[in-house]
Coordinates of C-alpha atoms in Angstrom, one line a residue:
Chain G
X872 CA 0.0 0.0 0.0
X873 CA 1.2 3.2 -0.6
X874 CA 2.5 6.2 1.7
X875 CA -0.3 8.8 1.7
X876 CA 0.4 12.3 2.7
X877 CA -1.6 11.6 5.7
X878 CA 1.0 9.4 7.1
X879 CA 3.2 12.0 7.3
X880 CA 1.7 13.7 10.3
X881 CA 1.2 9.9 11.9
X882 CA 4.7 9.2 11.8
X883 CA 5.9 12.5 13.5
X884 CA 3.5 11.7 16.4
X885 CA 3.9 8.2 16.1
X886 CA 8.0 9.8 16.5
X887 CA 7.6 11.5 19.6
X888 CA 5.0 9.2 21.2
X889 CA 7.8 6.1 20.6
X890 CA 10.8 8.1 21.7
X891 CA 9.0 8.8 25.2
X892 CA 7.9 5.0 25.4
X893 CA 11.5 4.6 24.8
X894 CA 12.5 6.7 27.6
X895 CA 14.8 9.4 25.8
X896 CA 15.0 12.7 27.2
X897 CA 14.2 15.8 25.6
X898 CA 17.0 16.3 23.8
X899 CA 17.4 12.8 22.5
X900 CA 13.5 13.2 21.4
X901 CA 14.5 16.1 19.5
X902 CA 17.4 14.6 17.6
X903 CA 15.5 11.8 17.0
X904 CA 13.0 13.9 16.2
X905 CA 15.3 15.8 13.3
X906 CA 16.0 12.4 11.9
X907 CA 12.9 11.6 11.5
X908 CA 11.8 14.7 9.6
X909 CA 15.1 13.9 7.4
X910 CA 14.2 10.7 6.3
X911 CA 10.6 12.0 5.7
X912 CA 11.7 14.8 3.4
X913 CA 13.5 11.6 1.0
X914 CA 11.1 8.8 0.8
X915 CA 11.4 6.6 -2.1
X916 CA 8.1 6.8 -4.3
X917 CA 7.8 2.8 -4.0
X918 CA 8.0 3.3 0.3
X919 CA 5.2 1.5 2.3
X920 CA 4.1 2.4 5.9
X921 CA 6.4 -0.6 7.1
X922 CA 9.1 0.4 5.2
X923 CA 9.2 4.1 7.0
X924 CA 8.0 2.6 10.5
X925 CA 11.2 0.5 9.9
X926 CA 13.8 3.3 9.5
X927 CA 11.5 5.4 11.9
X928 CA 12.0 2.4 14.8
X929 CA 15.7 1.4 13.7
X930 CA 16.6 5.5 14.7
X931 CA 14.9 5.4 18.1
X932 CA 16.3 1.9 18.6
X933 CA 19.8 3.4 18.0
X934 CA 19.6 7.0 19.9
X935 CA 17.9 5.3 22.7
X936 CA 20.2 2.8 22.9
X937 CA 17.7 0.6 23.7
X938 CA 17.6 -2.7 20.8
X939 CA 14.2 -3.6 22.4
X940 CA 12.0 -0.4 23.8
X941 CA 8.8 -2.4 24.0
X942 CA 10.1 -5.7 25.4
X943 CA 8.1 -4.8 29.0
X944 CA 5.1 -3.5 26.8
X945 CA 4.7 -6.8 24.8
X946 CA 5.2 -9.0 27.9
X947 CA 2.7 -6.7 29.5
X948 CA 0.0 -7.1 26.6
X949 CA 0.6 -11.6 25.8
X950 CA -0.1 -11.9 29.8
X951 CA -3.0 -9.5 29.6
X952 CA -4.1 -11.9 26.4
X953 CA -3.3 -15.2 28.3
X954 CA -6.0 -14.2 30.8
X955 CA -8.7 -14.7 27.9
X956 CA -7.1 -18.0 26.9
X957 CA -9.7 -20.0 28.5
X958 CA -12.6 -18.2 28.0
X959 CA -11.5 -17.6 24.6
X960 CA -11.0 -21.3 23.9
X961 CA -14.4 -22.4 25.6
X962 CA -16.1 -19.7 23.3
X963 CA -14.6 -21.4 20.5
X964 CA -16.0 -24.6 21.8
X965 CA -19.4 -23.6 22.1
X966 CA -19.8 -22.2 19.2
X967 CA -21.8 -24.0 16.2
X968 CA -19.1 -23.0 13.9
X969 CA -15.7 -23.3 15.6
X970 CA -13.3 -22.1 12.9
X971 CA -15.7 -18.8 12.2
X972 CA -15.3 -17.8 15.8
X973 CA -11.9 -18.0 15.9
X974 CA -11.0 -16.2 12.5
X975 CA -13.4 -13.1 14.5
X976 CA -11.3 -13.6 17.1
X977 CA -7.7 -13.9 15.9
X978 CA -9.3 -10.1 14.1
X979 CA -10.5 -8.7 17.5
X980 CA -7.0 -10.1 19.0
X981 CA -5.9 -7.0 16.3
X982 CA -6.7 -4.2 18.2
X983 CA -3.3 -4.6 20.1
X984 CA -1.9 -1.9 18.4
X985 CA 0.9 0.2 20.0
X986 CA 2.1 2.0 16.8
X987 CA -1.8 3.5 16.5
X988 CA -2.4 4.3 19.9
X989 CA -0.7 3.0 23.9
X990 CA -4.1 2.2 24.7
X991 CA -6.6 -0.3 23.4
X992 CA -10.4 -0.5 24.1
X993 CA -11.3 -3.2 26.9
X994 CA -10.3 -6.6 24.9
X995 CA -13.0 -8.8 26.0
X996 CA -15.2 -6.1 25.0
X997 CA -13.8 -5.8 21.8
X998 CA -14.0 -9.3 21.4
X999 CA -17.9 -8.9 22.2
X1000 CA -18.1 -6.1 19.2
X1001 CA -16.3 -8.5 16.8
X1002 CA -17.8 -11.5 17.3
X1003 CA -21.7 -9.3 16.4
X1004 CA -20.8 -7.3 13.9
X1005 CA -20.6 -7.6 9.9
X1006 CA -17.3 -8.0 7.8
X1007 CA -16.5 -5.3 5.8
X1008 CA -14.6 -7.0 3.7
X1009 CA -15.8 -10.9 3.6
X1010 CA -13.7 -13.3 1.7
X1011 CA -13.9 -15.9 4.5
X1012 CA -15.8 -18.3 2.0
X1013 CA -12.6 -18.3 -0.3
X1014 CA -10.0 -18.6 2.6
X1015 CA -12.4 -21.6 4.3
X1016 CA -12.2 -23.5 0.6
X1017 CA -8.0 -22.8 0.1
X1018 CA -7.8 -23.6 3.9
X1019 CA -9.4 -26.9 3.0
X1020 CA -7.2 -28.0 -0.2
X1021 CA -4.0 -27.2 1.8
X1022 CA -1.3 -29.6 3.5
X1023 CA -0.4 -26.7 5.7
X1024 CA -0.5 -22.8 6.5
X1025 CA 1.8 -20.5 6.7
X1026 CA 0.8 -17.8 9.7
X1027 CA 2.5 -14.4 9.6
X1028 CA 2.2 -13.2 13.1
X1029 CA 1.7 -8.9 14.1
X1030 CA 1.6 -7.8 17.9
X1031 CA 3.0 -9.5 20.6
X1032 CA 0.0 -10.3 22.7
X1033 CA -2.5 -11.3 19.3
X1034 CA -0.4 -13.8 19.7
X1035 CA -3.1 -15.8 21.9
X1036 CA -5.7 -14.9 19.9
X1037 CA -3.5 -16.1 16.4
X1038 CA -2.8 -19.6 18.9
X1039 CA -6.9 -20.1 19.3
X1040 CA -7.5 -20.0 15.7
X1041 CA -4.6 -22.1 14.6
X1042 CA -5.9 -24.3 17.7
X1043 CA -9.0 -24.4 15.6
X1044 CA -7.9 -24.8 11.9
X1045 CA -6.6 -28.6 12.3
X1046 CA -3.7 -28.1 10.2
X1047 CA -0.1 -28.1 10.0
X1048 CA 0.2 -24.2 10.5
X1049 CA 4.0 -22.4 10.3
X1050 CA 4.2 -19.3 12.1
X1051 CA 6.4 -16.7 11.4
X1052 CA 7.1 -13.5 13.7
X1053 CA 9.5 -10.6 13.3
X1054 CA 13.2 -11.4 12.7
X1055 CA 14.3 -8.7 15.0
X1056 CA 12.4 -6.3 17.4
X1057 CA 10.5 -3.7 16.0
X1058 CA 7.6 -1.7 17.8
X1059 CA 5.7 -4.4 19.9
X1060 CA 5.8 -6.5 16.8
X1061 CA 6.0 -10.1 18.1
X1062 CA 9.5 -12.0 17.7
X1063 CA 10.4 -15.3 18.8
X1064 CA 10.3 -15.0 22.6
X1065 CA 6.8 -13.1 22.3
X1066 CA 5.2 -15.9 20.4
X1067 CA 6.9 -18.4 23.0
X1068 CA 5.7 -16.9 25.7
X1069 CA 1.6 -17.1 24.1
X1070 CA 2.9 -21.4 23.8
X1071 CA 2.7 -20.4 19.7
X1072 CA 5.5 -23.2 19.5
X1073 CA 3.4 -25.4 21.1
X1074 CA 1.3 -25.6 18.5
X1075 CA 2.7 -24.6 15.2
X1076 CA 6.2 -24.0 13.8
X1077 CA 7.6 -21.1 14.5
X1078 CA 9.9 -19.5 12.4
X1079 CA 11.3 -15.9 12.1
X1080 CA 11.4 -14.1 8.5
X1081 CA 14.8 -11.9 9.5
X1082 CA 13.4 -8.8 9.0
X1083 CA 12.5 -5.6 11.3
X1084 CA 9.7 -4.1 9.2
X1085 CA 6.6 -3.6 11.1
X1086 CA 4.9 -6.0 8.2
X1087 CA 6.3 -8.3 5.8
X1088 CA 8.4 -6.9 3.0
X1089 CA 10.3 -9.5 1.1
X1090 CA 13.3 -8.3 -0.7
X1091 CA 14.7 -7.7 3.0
X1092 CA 13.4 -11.3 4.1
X1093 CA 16.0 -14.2 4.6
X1094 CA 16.0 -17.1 2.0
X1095 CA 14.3 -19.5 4.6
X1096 CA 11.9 -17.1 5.2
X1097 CA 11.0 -16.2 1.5
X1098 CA 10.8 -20.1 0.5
X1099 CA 8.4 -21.0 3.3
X1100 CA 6.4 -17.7 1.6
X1101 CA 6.3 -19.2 -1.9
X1102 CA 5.5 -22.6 -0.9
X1103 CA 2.8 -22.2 1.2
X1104 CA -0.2 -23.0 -0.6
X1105 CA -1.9 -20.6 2.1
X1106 CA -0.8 -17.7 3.8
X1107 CA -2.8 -15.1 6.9
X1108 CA -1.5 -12.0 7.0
X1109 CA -2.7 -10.7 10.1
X1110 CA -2.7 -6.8 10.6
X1111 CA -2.2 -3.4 9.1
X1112 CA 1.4 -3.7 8.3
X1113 CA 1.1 -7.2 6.8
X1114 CA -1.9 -5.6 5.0
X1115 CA 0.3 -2.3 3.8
X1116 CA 3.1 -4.5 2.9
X1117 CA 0.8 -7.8 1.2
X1118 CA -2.3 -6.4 0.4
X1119 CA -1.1 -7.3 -3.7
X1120 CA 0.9 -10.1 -3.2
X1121 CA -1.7 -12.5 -5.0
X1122 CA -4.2 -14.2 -4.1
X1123 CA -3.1 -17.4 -1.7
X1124 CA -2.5 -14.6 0.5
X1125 CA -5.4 -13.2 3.0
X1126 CA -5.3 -10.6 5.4
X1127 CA -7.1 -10.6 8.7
X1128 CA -7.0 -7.2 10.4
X1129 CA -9.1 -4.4 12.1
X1130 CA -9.1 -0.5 10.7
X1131 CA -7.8 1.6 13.0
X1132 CA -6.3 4.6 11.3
X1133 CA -8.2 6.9 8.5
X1134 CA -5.9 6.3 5.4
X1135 CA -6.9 2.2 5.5
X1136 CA -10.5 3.2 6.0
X1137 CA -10.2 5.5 2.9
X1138 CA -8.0 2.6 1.3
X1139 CA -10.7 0.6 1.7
X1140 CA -13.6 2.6 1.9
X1141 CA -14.7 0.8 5.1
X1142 CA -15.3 2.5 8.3
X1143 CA -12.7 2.3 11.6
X1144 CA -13.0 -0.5 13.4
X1145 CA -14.3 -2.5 10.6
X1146 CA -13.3 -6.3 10.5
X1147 CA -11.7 -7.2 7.3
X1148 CA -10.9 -10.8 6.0
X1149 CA -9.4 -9.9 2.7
X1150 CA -7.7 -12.1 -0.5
X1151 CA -5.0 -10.3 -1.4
X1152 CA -4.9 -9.2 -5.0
X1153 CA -2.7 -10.6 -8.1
X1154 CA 0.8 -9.1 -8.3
Chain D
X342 CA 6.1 30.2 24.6
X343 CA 8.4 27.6 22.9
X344 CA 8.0 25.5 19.8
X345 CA 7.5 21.7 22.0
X346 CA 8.5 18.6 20.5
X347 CA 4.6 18.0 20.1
X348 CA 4.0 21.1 17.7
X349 CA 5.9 18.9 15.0
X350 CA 2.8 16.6 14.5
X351 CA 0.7 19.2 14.7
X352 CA 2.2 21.5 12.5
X353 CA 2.4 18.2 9.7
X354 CA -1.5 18.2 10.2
X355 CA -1.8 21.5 10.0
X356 CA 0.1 21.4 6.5
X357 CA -2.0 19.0 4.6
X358 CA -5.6 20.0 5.8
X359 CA -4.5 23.9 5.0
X360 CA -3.0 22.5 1.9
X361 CA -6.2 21.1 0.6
X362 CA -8.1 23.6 2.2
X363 CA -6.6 26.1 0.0
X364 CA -7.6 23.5 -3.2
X365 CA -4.4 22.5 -3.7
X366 CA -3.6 18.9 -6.2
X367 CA -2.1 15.7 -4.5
X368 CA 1.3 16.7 -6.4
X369 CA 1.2 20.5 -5.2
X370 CA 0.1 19.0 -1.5
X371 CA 2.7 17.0 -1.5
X372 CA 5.4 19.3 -2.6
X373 CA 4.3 21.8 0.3
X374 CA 4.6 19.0 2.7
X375 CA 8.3 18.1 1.1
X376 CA 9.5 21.9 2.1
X377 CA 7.4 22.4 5.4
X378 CA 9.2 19.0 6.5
X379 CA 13.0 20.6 5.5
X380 CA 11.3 24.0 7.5
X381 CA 10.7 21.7 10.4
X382 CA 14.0 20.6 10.3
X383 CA 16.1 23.8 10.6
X384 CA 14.1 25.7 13.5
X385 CA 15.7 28.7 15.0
X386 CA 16.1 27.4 18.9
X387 CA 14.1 30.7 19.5
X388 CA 11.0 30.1 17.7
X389 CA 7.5 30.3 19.2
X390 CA 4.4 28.5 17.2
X391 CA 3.4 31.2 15.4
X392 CA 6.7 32.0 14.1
X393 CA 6.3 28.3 12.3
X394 CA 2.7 29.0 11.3
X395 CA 3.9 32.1 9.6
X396 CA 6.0 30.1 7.1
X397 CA 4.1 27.0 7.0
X398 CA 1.1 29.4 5.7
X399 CA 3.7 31.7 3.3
X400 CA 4.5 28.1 1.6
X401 CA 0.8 27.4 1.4
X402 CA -0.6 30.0 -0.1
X403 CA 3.2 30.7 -2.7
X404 CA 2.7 26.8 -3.4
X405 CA -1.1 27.4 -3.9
X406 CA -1.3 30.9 -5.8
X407 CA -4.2 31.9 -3.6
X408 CA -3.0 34.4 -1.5
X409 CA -5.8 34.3 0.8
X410 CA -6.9 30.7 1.0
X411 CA -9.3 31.2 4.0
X412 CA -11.1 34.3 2.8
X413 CA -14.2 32.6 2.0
X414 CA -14.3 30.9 5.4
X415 CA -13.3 33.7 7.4
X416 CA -16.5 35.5 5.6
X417 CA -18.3 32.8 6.6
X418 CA -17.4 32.6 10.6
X419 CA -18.2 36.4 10.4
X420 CA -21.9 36.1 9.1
X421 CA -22.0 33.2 11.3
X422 CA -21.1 35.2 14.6
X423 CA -22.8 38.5 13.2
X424 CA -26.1 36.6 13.6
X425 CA -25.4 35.5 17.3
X426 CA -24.6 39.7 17.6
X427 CA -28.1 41.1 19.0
X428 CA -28.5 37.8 21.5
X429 CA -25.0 38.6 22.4
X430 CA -25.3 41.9 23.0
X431 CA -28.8 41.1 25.0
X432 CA -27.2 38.9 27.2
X433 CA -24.6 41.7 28.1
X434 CA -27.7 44.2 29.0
X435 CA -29.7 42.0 31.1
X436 CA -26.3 41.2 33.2
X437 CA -25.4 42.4 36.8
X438 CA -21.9 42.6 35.6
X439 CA -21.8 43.9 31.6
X440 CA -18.3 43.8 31.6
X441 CA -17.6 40.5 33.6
X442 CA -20.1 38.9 30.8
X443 CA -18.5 40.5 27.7
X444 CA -15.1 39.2 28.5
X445 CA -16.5 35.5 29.3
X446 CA -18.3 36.3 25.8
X447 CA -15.1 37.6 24.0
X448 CA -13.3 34.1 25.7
X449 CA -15.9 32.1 23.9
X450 CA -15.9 33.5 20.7
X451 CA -12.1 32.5 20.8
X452 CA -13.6 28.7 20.0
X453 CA -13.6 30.0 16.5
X454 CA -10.2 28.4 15.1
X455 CA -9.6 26.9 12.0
X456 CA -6.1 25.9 12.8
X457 CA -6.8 23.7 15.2
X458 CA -9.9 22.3 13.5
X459 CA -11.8 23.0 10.6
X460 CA -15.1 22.3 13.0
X461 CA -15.9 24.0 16.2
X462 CA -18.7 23.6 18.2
X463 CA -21.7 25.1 18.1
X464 CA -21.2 28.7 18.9
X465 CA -24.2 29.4 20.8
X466 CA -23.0 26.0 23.1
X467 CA -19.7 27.4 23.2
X468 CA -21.4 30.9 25.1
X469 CA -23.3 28.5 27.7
X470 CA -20.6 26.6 28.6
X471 CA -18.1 29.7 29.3
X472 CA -20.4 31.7 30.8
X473 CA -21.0 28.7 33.7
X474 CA -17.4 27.4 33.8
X475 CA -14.6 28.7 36.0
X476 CA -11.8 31.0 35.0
X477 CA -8.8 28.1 35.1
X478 CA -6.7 31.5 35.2
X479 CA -8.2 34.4 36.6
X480 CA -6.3 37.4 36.6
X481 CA -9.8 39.6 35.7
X482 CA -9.4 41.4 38.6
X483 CA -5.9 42.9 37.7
X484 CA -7.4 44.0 33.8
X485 CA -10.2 45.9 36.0
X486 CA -8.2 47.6 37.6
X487 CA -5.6 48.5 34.8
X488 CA -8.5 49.0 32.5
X489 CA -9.9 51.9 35.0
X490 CA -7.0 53.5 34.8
X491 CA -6.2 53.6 30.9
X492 CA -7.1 56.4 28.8
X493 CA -7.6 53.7 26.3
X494 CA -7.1 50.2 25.3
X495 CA -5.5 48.5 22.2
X496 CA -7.0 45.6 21.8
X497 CA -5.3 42.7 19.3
X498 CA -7.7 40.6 17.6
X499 CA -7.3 37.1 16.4
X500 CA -9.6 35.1 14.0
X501 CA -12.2 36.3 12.3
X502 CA -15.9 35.7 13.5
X503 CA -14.3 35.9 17.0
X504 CA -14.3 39.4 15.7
X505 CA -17.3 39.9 16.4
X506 CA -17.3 39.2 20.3
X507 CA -14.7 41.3 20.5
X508 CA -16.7 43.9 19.6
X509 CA -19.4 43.7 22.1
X510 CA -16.6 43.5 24.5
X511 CA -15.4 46.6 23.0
X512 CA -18.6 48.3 23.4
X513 CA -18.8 47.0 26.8
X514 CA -15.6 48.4 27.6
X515 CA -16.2 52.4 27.9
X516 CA -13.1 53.3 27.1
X517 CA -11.7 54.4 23.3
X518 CA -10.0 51.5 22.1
X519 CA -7.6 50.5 19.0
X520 CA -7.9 47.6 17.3
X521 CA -5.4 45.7 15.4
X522 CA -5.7 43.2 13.0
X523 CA -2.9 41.1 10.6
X524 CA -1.5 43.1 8.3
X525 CA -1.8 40.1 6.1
X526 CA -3.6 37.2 5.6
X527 CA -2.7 34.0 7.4
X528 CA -4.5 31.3 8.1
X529 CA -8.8 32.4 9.6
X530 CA -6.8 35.5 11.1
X531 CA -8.9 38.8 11.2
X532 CA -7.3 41.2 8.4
X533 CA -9.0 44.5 8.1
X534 CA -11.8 43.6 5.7
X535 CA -12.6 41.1 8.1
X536 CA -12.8 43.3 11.1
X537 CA -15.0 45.6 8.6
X538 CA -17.2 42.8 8.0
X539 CA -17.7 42.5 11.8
X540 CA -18.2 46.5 12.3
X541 CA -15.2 46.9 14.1
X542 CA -14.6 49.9 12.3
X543 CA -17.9 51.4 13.7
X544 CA -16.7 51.0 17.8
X545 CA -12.7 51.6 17.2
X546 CA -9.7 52.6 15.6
X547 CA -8.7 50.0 13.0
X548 CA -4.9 49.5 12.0
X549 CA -3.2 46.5 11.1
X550 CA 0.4 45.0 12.4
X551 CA 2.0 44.7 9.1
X552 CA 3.1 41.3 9.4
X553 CA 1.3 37.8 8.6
X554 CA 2.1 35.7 11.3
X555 CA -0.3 33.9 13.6
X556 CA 0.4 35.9 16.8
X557 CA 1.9 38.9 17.5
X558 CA 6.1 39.3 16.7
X559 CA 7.1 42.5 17.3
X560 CA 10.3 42.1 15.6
X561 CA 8.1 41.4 12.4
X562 CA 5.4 44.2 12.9
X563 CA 5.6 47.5 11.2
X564 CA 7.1 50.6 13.3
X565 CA 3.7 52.4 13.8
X566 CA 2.1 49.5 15.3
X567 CA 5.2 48.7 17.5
X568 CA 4.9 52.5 18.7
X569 CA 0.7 51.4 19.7
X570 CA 2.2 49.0 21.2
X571 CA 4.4 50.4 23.4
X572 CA 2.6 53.8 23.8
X573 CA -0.8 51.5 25.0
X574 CA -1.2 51.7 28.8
X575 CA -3.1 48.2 28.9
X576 CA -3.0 45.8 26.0
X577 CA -5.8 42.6 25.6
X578 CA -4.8 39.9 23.5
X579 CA -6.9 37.5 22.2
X580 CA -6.0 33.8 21.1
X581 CA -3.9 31.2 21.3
X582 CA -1.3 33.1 18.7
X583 CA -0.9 36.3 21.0
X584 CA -0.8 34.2 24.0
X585 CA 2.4 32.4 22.6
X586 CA 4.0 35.4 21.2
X587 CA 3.3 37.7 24.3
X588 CA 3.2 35.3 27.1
X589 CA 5.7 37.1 28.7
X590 CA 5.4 40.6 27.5
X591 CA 5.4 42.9 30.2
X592 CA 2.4 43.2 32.6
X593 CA 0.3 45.3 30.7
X594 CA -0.5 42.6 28.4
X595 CA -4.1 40.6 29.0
X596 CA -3.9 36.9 27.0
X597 CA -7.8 36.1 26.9
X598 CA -8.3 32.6 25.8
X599 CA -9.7 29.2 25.5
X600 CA -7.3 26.0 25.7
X601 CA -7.7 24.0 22.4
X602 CA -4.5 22.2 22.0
X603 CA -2.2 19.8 24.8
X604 CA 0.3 21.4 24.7
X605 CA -1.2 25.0 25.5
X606 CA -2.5 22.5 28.4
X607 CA 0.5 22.1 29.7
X608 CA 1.8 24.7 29.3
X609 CA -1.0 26.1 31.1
X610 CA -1.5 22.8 33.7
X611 CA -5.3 23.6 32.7
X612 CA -7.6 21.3 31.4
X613 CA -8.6 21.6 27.2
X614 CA -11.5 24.1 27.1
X615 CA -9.9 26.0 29.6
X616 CA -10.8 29.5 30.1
X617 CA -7.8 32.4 30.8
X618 CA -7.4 35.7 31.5
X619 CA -3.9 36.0 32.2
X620 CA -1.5 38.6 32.9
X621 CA 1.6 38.3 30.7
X622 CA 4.9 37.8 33.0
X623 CA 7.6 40.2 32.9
X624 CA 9.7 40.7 29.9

């Protein structure tokens, strides 16, 4: 997906908001804060939202000198998730159509968001608004019928604590799934301890695709990473940045996510907080 | 007041809804938002908000060829106001305290603000709230008495349709009064035909400053105003723009205004919507 010129203004706050979280002073804020405005002024025409939040992180990373600013945050949101776990897997259980209930789910599980906002509605009552209300986008019919041809699923993971949500579904889908996380921290984008600690590698494969983009951009993907991507007869994107950065990368490709910021509910002409199951279109 | 980290984000919002307020293309919006981010970069350590606003708008309306992108607006707040004008000046009649009531009045119209939003809240709303709420900074007991004393008052205006409830404040006020507007168009700020349009011209002396900045910058007006300024024995500035550029400019300055941005907040340690008559500190 393309940077719009209203993503500008989202990254400078996003900037500032990130650099505090990071516990810079003022100074350091304001050099990172330079930086920022630096990079912003050269964007490459082909640049997604991942690819900026990337450079955006990678400088607050380095002036804070902190390789991991939201390692407490993420541990803070996967035990906050783990409380649901139960109720979460007896919903699923109840429910006359387990695997629907759990794709809602692993999309409420979305609103874990740090890079949109440091707080997030209530998430059981999120989960309640999910599970009631209509798609926006639906291609759940499509992904149930690839689900079913496929010898296994490749899962590319977003934020550390929809994690859980991610483990219910693939709990649910009764195949081999491979789950792949961020190679390197970025923003409280899950890597490899964050899906450990929601037991992800107790029931799927996890794997990490070498990267620090805040979504999944491939020419900066390792080899494993890349091959697992174009063999997998299946692949859920979940979130906005897997969206922004997969959103055309053909059509075994779908993308679970919530809308939480204006430019994707332009994008898609669907309203905020509208829960999307989309295919992804041809290259 | 100084430029905080937080005025960054704002002033990139700023940028693009001014930018296509003024009509401009995605290409030409873009552009402006290319040279507002290299403006951003290389901030004078002494700049104040205003100082900012001033060339963010200059690269608007060059970038734009419309050298007074809010004129139809600022036409429109002005009829909007003008029609609230004989309730207004009703209410100040029928009050114990006239004068009391036509600063509270002039305070609301200050809710009129297109930089902060392009939407404000009902007007008439606005008036019932500020009359019932508490000063958060009350210093009307100091402009009394300075106001007593004064052989007259000049009186620096801010957007227009606020215009308007400065002028029922004005002929509250008993006393002569001068009244300065922009001496060029910036942003919704009052410039002459707009204070015109509100009758100013029928209740005071009219002169503009000279400059087009947001606020009031000495250094930037033009000598005959400075000379006003330094000849008036009490001084009331209205807005958000004065208050940032005259904070601290000597005692006999009078900052009336609403809080309608965090950092003002802060600033302030007074909540958003925030009501202030304050004395400015010593220079």
């Amino acid at each position: 997906m393309e940077f719009y010129l209203d993503c500008y203004a989202c990254f400078v706050r996003q900037t500032i908001n990130a650099a505090r979280h990071a516990g810079c002073d003022d100074p350091v804020q304001h050099k990172i804060m330079i930086k920022v405005l630096e990079l912003l002024q050269n964007l490459d025409p082909e640049t997604t939202p991942p690819h900026v939040a990337k450079a955006v992180h990678g400088i607050i990373r380095e002036y804070s000198n902190n390789p991991d600013p939201y390692k407490e945050a993420k541990a803070r949101c996967t035990r906050a998730a783990m409380e649901l776990y139960d109720d979460l897997k007896a919903m699923v259980a109840a429910s006359d159509d387990p695997l629907g209930t759990a794709l809602r789910l692993a999309i409420a599980g979305n609103i874990i968001d740090l890079g949109v906002s440091d707080e997030h509605e209530d998430l059981w009552h999120t989960v309640d608004r999910v599970l009631a209300q209509d798609y926006a986008v639906d291609d759940e019919g499509l992904l149930r019928r690839e689900m079913e041809k496929a010898d296994h699923i490749l899962y590319l993971g977003d934020n550390a604590g929809e994690t859980v949500f991610d483990r219910v579904l693939i709990e649910t889908m009764e195949k081999p799934v491979v789950y792949a996380v961020r190679g390197r921290p970025v923003l409280n984008d899950a890597i490899m301890e964050d899906a450990i600690a929601a037991g992800l590698d107790k029931v799927a494969t996890l794997i990490d695709n070498g990267a620090d983009a805040p979504g999944t951009i491939l020419s900066l993907c390792k080899p494993e990473f890349v091959e697992a991507f174009n063999e997998a007869p299946v692949i859920i994107a979940k979130g906005q940045g897997n969206y922004e950065t997969l959103n055309n990368a053909g059509p075994k490709v779908f993308c679970l996510l919530q809308i939480k910021c204006p430019v994707i509910e332009r994008d898609m002409g669907a309203p905020m907080g509208g829960i999307i199951l989309r295919q992804s279109t041809a290259l």
